[in-house]
mmCIF file of C-alpha atoms in Angstrom:
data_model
loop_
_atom_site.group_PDB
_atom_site.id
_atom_site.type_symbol
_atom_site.label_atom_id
_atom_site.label_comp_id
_atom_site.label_asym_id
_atom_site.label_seq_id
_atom_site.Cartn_x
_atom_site.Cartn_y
_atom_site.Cartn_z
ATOM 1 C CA UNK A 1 48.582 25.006 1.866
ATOM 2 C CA UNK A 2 46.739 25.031 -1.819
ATOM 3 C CA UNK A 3 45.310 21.589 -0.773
ATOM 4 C CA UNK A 4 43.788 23.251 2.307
ATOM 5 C CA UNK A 5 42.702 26.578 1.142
ATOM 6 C CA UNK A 6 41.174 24.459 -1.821
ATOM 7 C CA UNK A 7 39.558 21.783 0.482
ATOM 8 C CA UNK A 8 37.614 24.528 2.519
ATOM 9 C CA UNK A 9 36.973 26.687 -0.631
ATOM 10 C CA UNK A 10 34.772 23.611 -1.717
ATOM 11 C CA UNK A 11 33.310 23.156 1.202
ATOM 12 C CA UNK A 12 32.576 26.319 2.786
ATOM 13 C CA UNK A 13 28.767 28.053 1.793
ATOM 14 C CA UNK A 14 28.892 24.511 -0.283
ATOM 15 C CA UNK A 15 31.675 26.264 -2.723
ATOM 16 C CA UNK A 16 33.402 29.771 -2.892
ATOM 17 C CA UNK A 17 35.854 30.858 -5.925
ATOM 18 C CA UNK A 18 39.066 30.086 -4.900
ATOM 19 C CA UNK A 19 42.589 30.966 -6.942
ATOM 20 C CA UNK A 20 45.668 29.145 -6.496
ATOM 21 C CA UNK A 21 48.778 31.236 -6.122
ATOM 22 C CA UNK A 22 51.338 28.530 -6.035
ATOM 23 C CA UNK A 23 54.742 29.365 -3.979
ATOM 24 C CA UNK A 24 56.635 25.665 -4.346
ATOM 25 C CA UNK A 25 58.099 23.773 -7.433
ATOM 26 C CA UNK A 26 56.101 20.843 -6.133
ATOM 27 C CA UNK A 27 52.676 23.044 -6.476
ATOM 28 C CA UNK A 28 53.743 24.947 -9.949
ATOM 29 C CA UNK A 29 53.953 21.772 -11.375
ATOM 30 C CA UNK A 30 51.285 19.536 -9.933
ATOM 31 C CA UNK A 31 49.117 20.129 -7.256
ATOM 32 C CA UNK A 32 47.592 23.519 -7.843
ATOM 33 C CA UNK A 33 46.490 22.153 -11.393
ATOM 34 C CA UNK A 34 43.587 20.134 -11.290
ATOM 35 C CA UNK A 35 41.272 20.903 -8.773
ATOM 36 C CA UNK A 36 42.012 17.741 -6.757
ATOM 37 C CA UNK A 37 42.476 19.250 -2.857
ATOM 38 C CA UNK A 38 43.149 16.682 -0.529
ATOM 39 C CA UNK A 39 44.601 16.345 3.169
ATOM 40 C CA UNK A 40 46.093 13.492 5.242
ATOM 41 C CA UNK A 41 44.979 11.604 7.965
ATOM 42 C CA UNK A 42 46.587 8.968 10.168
ATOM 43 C CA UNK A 43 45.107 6.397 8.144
ATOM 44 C CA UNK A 44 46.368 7.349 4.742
ATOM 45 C CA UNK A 45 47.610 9.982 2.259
ATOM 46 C CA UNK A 46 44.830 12.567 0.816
ATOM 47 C CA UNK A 47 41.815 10.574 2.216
ATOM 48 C CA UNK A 48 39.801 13.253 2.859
ATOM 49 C CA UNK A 49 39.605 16.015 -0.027
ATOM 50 C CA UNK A 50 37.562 16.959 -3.029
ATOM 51 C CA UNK A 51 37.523 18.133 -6.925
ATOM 52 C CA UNK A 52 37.481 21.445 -6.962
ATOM 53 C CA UNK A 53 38.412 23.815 -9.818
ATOM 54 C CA UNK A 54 40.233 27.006 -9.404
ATOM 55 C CA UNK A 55 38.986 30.206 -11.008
ATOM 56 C CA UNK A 56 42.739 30.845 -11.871
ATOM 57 C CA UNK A 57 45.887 29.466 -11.221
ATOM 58 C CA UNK A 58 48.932 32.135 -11.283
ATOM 59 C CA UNK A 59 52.440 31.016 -10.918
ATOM 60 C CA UNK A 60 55.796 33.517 -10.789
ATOM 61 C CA UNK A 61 58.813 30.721 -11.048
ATOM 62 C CA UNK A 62 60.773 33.809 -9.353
ATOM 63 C CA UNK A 63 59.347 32.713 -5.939
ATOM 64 C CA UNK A 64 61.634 29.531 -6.135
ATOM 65 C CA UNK A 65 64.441 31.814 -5.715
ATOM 66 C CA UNK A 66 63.832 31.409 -2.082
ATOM 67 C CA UNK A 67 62.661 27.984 -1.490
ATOM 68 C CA UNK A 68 64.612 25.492 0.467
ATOM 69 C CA UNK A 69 66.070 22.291 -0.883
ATOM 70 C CA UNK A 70 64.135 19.723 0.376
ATOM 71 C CA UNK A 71 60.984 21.639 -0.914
ATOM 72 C CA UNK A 72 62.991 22.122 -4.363
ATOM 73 C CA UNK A 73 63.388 18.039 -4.068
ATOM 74 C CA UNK A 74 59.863 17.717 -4.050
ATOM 75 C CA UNK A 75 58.601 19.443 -6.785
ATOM 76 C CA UNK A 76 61.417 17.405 -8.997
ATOM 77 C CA UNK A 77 60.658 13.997 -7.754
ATOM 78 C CA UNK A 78 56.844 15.218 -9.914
ATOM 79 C CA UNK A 79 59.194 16.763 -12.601
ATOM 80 C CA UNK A 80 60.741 13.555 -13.236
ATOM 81 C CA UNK A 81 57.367 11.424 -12.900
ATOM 82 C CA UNK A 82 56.255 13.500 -15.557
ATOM 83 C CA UNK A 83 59.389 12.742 -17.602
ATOM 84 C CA UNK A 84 58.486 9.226 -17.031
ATOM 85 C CA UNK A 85 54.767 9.079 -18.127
ATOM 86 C CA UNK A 86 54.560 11.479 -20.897
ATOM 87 C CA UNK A 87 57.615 13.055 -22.146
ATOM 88 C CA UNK A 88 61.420 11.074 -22.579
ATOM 89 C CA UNK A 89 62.717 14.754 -23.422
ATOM 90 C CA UNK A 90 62.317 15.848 -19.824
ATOM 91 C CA UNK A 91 65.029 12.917 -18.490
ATOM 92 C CA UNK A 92 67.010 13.992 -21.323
ATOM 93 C CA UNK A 93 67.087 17.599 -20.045
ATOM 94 C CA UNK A 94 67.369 16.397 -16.387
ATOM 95 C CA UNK A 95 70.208 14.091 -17.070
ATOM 96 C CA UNK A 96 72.124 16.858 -18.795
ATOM 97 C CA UNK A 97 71.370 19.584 -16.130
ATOM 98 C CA UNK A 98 74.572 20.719 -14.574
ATOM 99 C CA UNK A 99 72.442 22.872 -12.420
ATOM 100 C CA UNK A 100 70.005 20.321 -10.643
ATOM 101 C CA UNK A 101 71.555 19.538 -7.378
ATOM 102 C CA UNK A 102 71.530 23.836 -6.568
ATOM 103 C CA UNK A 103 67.810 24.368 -8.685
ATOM 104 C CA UNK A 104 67.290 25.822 -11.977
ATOM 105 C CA UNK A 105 66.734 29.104 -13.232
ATOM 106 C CA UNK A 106 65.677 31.731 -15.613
ATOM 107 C CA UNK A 107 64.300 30.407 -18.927
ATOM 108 C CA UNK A 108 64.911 27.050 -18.052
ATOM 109 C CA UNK A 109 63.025 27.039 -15.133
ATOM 110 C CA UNK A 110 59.946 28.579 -17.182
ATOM 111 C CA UNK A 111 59.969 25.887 -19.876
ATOM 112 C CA UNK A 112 60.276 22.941 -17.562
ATOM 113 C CA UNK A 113 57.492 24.284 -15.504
ATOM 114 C CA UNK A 114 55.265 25.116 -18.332
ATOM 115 C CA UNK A 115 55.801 21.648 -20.439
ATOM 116 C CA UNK A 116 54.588 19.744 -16.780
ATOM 117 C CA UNK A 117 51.933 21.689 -15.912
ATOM 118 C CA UNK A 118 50.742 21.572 -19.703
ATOM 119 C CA UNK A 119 50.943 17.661 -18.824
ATOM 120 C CA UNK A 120 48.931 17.897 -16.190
ATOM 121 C CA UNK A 121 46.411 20.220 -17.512
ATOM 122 C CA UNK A 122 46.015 17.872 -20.766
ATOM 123 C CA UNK A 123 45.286 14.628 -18.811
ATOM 124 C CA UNK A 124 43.003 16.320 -16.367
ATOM 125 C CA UNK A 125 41.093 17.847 -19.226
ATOM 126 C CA UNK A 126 40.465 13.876 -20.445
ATOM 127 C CA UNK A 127 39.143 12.922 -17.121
ATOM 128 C CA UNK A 128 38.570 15.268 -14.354
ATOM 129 C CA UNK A 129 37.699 12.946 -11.667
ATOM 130 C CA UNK A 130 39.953 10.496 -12.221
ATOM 131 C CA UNK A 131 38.196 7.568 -13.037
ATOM 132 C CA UNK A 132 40.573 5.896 -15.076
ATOM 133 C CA UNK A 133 43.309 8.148 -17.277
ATOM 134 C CA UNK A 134 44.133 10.396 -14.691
ATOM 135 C CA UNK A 135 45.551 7.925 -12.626
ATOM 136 C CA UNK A 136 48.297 7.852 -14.339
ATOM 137 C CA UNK A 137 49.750 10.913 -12.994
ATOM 138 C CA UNK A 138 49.526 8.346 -9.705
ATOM 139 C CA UNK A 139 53.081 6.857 -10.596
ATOM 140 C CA UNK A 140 55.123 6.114 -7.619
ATOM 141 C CA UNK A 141 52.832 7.724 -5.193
ATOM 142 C CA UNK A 142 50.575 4.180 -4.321
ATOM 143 C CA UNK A 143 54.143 2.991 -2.428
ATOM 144 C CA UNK A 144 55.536 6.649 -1.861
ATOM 145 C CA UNK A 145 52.061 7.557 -0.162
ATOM 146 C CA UNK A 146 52.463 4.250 1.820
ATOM 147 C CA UNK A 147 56.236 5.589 2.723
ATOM 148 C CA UNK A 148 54.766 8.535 3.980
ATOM 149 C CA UNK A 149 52.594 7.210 6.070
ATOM 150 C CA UNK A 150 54.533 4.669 8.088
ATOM 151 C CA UNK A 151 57.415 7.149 8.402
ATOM 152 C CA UNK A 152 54.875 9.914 10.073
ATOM 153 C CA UNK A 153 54.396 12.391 7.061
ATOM 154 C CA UNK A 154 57.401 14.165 8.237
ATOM 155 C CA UNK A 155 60.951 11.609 8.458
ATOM 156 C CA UNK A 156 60.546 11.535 4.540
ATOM 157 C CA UNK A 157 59.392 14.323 2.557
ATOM 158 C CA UNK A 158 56.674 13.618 -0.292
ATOM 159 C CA UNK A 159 59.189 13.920 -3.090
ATOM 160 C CA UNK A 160 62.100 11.823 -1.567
ATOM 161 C CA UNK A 161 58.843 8.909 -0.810
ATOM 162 C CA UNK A 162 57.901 9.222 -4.706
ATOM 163 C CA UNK A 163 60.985 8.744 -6.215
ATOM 164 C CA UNK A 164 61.591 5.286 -4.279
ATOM 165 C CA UNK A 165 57.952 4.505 -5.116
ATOM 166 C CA UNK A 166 58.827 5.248 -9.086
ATOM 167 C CA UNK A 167 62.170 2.739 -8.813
ATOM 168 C CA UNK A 168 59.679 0.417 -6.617
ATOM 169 C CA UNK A 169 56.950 0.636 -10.053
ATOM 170 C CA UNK A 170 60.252 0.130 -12.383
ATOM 171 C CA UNK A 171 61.176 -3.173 -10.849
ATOM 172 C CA UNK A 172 57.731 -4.354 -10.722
ATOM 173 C CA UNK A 173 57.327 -3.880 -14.140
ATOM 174 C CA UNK A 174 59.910 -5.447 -14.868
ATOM 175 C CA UNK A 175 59.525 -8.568 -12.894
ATOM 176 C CA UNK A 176 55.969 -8.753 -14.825
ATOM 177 C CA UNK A 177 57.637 -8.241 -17.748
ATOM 178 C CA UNK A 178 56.617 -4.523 -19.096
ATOM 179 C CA UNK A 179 59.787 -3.296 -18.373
ATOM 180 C CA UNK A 180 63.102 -4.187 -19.853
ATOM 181 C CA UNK A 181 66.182 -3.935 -17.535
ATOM 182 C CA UNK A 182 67.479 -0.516 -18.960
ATOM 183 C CA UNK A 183 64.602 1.457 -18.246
ATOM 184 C CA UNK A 184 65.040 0.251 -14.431
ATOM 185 C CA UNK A 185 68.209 1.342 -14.682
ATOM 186 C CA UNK A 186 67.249 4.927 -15.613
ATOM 187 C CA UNK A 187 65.078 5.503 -13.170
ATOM 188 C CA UNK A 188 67.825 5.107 -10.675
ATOM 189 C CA UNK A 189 70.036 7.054 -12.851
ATOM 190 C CA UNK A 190 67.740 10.044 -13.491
ATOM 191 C CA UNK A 191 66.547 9.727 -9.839
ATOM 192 C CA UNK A 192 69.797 9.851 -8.090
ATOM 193 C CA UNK A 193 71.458 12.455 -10.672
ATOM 194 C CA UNK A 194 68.643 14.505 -9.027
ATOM 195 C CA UNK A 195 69.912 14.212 -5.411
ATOM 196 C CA UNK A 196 66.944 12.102 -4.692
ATOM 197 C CA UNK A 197 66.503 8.643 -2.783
ATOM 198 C CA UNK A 198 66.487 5.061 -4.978
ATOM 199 C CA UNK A 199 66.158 3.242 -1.558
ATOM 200 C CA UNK A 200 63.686 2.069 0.589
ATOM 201 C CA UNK A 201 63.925 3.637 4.106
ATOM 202 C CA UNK A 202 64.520 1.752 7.440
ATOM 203 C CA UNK A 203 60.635 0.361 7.156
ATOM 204 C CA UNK A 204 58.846 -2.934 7.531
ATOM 205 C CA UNK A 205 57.514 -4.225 4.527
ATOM 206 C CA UNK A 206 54.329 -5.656 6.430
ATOM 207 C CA UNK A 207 53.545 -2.066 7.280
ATOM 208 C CA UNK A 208 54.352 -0.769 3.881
ATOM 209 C CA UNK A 209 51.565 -3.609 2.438
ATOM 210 C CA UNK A 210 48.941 -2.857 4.986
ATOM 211 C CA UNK A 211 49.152 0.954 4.144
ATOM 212 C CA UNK A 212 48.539 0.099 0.860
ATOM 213 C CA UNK A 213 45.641 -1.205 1.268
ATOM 214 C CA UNK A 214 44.072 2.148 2.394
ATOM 215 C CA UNK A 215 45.364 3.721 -0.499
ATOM 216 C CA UNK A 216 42.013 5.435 -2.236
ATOM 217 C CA UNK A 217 43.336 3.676 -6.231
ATOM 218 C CA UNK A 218 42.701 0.182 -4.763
ATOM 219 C CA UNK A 219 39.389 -0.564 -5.517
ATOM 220 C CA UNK A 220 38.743 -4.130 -4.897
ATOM 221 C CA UNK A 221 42.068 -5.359 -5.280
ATOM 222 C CA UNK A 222 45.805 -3.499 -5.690
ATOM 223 C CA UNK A 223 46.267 -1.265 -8.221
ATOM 224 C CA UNK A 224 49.488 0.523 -10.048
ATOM 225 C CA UNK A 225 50.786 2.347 -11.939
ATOM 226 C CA UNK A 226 53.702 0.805 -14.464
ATOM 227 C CA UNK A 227 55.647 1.151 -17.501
ATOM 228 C CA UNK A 228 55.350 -0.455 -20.988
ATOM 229 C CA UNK A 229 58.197 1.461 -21.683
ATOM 230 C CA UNK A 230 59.195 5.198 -21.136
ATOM 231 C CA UNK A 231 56.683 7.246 -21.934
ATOM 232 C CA UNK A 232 53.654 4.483 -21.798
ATOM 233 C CA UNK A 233 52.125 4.383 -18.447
ATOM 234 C CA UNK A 234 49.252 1.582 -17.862
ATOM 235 C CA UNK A 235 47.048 0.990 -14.706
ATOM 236 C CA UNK A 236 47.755 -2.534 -13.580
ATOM 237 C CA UNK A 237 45.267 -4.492 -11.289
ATOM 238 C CA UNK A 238 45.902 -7.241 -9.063
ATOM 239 C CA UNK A 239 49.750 -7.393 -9.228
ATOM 240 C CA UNK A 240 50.730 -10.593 -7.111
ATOM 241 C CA UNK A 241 51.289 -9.900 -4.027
ATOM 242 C CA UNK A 242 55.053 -11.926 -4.063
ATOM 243 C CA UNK A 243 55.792 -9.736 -7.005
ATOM 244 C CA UNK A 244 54.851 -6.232 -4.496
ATOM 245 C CA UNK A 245 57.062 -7.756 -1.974
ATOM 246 C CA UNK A 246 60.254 -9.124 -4.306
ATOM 247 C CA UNK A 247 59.986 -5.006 -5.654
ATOM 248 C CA UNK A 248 59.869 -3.239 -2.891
ATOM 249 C CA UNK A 249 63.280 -5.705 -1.438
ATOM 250 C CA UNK A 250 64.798 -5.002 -4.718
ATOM 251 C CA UNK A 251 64.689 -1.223 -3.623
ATOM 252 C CA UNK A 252 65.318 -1.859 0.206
ATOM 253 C CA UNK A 253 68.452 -0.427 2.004
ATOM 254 C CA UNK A 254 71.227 -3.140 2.529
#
């Protein structure tokens, strides 16, 4: 609902003030931050939106006291990408969580919450309109956006769709040799500790490639996000098109 109330604050009278009041993990950590308000259409994720800058953003981590799972899942499949592009600590924490798989709480909660949103914030501040930094905060949505869409927006939430796009970014990096073998590994480690997905669902892969190519961080030819190595994202142009494929197989269901 940010997305929306954000899309037709910039639009309506050509711009009204608008403050974000996030309710989910997924929006606390991510989407309210940043003034990018964007909404779906059949032919792709977030194709029609906006920037648009909040006067405020106020978040009360209390209100995840009530939120469901699923919606819980969601805001840590961005928890982790955040682990994964900026800061090795987060996995650490994540990985030693006892309390993941039911949600976390009190003081916890509040430092996880402000460390990604101060991630966010930082990145955004570099390059508002993403034309080239920001994208970075893009890993594992190019194929998780493409999940989405080809499943109907609703058989596979957002978060469960980025996490297999994140394991689907770890193998390609690795098969382009960015990656070493390890790091693949922990993505399926950290992912699945989580209670999150590290498999392709029941999808064709010539559907997954052809909603890819509607994906808005194309450009001229495919573009991704990847790892160096924990903690160094890179924007990657023109991956091979055998090396999509042989990744997204590698994370297929058997």
């Amino acid at each position: 609902m940010g997305d929306v109330a954000g899309f037709v604050a910039a639009t309506y009278q050509r711009g009204v003030p608008v403050i974000q009041f996030p309710t989910t993990l997924l929006a606390q950590v991510d989407s309210s931050i940043g003034g990018k308000v964007g909404i779906d259409h059949r032919e792709g994720k977030n194709l029609i939106g906006s920037f648009y800058q909040p006067r405020a953003v106020l978040i009360d981590p209390g209100l995840l006291d009530t939120l469901p799972r699923r919606e819980f899942l969601n805001g840590l499949a961005e928890v982790i990408k955040y682990g994964f592009i900026a800061d090795p600590e987060i996995l650490d924490f994540l990985l030693a969580e006892d309390g993941l798989k039911k949600g976390l709480s009190g003081q916890k909660r509040i430092r996880l919450i402000a460390r990604c949103a101060g991630i966010k914030a930082a990145v955004v501040s570099q390059d508002e309109r993403e034309a080239g930094y920001r994208m970075i905060l893009n890993y594992g949505h190019t194929t998780g956006h493409a999940i989405e869409k080809v499943t109907g927006y609703s058989a596979v939430s957002h978060g469960q769709a980025v996490a297999v796009g994140m394991i689907v970014a770890a193998e390609m990096a690795h098969h382009l040799g960015k990656l070493n073998r390890d790091d693949v590994e922990l993505h399926r480690r950290v992912i699945s500790r989580a209670g999150l997905p590290i498999k392709l669902p029941q999808v064709e892969i010539s559907a997954l490639l052809e909603a890819m190519l509607l994906d808005k961080k194309y450009g001229t030819s495919n573009r991704f996000v990847l790892l160096e190595e924990v903690g160094r994202p890179v924007v990657v142009e023109g991956v091979p098109e055998e090396i999509v494929v042989k990744s997204l197989l590698a994370t297929q269901e058997e």
